[in-house]
PDB file of C-alpha atoms in Angstrom:
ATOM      1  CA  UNK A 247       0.000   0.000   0.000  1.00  0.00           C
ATOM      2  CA  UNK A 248       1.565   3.543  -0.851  1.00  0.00           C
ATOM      3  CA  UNK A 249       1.437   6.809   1.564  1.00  0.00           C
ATOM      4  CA  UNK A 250      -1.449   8.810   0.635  1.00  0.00           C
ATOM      5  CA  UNK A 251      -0.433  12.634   0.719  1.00  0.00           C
ATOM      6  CA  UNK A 252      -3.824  15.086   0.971  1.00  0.00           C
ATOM      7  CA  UNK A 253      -3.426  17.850  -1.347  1.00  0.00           C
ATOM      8  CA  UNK A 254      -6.306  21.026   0.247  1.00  0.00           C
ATOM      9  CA  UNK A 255      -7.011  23.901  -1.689  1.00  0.00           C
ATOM     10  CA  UNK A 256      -8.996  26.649  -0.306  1.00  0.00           C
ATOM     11  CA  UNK A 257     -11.337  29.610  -1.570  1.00  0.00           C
ATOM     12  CA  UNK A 258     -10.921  30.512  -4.680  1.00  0.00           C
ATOM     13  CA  UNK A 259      -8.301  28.144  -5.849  1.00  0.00           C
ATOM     14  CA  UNK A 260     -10.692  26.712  -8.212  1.00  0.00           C
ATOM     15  CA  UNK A 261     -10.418  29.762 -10.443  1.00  0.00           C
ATOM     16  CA  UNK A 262      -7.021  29.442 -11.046  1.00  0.00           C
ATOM     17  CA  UNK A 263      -6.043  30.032 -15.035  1.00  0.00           C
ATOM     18  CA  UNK A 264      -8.273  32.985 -15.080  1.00  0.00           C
ATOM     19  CA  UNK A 265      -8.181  34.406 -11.519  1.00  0.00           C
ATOM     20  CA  UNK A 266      -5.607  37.007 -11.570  1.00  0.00           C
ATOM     21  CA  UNK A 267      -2.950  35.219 -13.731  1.00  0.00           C
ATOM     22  CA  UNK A 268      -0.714  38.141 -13.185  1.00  0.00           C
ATOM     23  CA  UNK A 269      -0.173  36.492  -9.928  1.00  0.00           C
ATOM     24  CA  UNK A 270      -0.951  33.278  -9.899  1.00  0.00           C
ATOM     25  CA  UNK A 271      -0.555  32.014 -13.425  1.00  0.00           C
ATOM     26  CA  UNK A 272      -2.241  30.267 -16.333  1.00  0.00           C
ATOM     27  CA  UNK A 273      -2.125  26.772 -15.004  1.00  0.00           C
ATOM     28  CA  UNK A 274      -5.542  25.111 -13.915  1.00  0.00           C
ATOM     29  CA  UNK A 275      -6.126  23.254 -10.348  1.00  0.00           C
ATOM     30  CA  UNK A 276      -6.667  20.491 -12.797  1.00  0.00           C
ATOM     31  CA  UNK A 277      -3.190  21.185 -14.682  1.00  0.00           C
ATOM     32  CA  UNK A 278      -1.415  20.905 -10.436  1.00  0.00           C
ATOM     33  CA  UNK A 279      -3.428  17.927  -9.899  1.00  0.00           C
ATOM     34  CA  UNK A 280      -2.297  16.131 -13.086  1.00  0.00           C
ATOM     35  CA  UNK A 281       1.683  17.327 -12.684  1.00  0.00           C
ATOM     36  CA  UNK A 282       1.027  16.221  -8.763  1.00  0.00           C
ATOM     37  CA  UNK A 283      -0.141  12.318 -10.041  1.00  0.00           C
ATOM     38  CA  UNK A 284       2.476  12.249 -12.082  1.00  0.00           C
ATOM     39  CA  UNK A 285       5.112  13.021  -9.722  1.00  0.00           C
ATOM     40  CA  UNK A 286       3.786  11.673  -6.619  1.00  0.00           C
ATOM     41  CA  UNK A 287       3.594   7.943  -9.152  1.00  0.00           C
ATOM     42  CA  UNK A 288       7.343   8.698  -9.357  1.00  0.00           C
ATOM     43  CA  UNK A 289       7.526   9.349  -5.835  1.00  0.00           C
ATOM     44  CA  UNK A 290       5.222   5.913  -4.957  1.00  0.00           C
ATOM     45  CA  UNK A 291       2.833   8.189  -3.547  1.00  0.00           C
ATOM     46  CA  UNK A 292      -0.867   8.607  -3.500  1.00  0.00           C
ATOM     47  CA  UNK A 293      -2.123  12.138  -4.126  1.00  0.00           C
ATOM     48  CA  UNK A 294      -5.857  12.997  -2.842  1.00  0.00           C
ATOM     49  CA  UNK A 295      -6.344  16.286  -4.129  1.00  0.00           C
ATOM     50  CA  UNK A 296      -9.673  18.749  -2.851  1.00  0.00           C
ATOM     51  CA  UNK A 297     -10.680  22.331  -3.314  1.00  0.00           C
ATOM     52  CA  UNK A 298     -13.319  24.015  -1.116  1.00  0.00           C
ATOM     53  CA  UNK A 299     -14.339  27.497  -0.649  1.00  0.00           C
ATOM     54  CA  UNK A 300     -15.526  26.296   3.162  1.00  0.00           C
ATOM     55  CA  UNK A 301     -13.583  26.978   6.100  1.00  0.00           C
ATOM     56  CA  UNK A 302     -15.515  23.853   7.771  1.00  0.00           C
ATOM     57  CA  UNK A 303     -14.810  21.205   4.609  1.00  0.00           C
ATOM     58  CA  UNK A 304     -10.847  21.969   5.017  1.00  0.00           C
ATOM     59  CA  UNK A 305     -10.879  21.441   8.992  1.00  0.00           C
ATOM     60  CA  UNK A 306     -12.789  18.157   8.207  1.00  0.00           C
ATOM     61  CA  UNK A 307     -10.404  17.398   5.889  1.00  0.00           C
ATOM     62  CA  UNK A 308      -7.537  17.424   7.933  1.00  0.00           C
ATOM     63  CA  UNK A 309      -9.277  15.346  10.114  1.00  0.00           C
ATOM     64  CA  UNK A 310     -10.353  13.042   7.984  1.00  0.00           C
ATOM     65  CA  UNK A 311      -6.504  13.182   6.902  1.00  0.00           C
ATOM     66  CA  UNK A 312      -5.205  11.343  10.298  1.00  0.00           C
ATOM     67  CA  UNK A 313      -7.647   9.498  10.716  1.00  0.00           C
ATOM     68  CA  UNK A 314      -6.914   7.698   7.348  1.00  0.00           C
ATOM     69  CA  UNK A 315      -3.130   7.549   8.184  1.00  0.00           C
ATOM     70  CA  UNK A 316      -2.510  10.083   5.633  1.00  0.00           C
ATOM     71  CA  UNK A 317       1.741  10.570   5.261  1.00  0.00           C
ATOM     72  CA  UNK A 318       1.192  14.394   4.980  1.00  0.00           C
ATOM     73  CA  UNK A 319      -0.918  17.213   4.152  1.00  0.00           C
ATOM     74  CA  UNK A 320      -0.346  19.720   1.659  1.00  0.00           C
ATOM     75  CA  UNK A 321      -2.608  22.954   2.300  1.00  0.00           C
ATOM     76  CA  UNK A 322      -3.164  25.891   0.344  1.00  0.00           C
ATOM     77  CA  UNK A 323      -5.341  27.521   2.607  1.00  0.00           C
ATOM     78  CA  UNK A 324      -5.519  30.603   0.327  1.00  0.00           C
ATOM     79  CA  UNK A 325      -7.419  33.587   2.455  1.00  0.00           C
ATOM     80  CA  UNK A 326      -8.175  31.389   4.965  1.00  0.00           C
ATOM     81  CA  UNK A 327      -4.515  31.111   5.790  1.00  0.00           C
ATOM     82  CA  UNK A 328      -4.249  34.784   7.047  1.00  0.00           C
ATOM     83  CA  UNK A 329      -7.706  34.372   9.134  1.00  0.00           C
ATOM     84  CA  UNK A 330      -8.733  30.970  10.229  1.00  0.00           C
ATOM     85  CA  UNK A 331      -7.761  30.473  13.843  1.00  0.00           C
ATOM     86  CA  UNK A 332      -9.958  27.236  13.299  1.00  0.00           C
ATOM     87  CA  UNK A 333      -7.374  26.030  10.742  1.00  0.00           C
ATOM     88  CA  UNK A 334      -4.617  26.136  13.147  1.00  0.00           C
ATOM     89  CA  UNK A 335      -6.730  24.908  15.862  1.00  0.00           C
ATOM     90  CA  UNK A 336      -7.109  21.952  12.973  1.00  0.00           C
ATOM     91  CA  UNK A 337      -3.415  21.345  12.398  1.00  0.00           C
ATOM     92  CA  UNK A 338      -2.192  21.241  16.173  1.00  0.00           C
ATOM     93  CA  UNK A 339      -4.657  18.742  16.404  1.00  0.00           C
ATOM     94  CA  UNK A 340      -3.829  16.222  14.449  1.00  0.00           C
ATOM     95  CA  UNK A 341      -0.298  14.287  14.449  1.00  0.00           C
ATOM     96  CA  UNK A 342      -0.434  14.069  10.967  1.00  0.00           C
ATOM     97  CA  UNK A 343       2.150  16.909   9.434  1.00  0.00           C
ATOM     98  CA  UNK A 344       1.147  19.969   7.241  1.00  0.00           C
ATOM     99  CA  UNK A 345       3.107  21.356   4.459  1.00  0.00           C
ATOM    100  CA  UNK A 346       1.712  25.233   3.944  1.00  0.00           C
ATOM    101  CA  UNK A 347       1.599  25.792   0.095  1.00  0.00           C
ATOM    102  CA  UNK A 348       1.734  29.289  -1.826  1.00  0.00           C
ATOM    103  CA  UNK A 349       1.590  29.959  -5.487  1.00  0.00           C
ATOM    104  CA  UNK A 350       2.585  33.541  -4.238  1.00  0.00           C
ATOM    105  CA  UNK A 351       4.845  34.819  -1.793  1.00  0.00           C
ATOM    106  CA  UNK A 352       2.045  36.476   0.556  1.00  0.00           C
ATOM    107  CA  UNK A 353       4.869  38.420   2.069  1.00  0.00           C
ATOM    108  CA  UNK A 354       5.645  40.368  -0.651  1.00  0.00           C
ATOM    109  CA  UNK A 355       2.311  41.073  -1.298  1.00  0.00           C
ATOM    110  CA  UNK A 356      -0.606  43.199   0.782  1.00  0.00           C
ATOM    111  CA  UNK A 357      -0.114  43.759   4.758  1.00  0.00           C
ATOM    112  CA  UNK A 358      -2.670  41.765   5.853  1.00  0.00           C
ATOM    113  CA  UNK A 359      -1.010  38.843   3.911  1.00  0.00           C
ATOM    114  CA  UNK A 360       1.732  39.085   5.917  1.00  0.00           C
ATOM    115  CA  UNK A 361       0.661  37.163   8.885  1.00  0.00           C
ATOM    116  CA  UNK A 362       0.179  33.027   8.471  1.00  0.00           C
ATOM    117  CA  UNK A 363      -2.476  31.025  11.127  1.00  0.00           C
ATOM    118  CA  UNK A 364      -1.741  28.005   9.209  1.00  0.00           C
ATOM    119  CA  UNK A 365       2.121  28.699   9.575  1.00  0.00           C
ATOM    120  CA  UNK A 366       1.971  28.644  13.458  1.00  0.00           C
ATOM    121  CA  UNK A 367       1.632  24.970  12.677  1.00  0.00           C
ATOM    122  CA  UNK A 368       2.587  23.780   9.959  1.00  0.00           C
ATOM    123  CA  UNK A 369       6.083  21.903   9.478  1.00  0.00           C
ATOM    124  CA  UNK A 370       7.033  24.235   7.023  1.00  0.00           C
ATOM    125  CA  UNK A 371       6.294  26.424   4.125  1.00  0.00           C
ATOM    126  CA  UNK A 372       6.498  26.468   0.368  1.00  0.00           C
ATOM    127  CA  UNK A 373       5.688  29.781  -1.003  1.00  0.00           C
ATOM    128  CA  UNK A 374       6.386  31.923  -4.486  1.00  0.00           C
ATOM    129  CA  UNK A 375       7.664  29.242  -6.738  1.00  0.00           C
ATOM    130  CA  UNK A 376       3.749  29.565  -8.554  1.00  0.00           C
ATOM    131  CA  UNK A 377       2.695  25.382  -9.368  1.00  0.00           C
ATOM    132  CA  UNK A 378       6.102  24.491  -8.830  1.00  0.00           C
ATOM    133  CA  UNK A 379       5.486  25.755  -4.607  1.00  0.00           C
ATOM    134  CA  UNK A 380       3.078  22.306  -4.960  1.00  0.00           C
ATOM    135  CA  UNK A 381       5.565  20.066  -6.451  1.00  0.00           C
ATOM    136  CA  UNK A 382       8.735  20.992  -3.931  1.00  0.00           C
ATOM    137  CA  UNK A 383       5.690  20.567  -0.803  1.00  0.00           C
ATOM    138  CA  UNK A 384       5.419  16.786  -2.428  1.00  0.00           C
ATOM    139  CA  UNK A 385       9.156  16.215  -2.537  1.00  0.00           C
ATOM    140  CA  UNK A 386       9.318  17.996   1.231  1.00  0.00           C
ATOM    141  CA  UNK A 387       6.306  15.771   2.316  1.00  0.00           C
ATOM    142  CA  UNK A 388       8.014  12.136   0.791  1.00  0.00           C
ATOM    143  CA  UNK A 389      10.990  12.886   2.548  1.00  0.00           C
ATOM    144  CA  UNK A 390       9.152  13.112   5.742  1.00  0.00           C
TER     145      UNK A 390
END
């Protein structure tokens, strides 16, 4: 049986290829999720990739996450990462680790971007490297 890795995308992310592509590109959720199988085959991983624009779906997620003896969780938390005290909440507790994932670099971006809930507990952070942030979270998270 291979490691399963959750990939969670947050609001929004389901635009991507025509939200702002000045910032966050051209490629499709659908275009990560296809270079994510392919790499995470390499890897001998399992990718289960999601997308809500609920707060509630992504904590249950993570839940759902240990409790299926996921390896590690890759989240793009999008907004949510810069407001959801019941994200963080989420990820301290659980065992299972989290990988925060950026297209952007929200630090280089508006103020109120600056600050990360997710960050406070995730494992670390992959930010500004646009679809590639997702792929160097996968490497990060097989190595764990």
């Amino acid at each position: 049986m291979t490691d399963i890795i959750y990939v969670l995308n947050g609001p929004n992310l389901n635009l991507l290829g025509t939200r702002e592509p000045e910032i966050y590109g051209s490629d499709t959720l659908d275009d990560i999720a296809a270079m994510l199988q392919d790499r995470a085959v390499e890897l001998g991983l399992t990718i289960e990739m999601r997308q809500s624009n609920h707060e509630g779906h992504l904590v249950d997620w993570l839940h759902e996450a240990q409790g299926s003896d996921a390896k590690a969780v890759l989240l793009n938390a999008a907004a949510y990462t810069h407001t959801s005290i019941a994200l963080l909440d989420a990820i301290k507790a659980i065992t299972t680790p989290v990988i925060e994932v950026h297209l952007s670099d929200p630090e280089t971006r508006e103020d109120f971007r600056h600050h990360s809930w997710v960050g406070l507990g995730a494992v670390q952070c992959v930010k500004g490297h646009g679809p590639q942030s997702y792929l160097i979270a996968l490497e990060a998270a097989a190595k764990l």
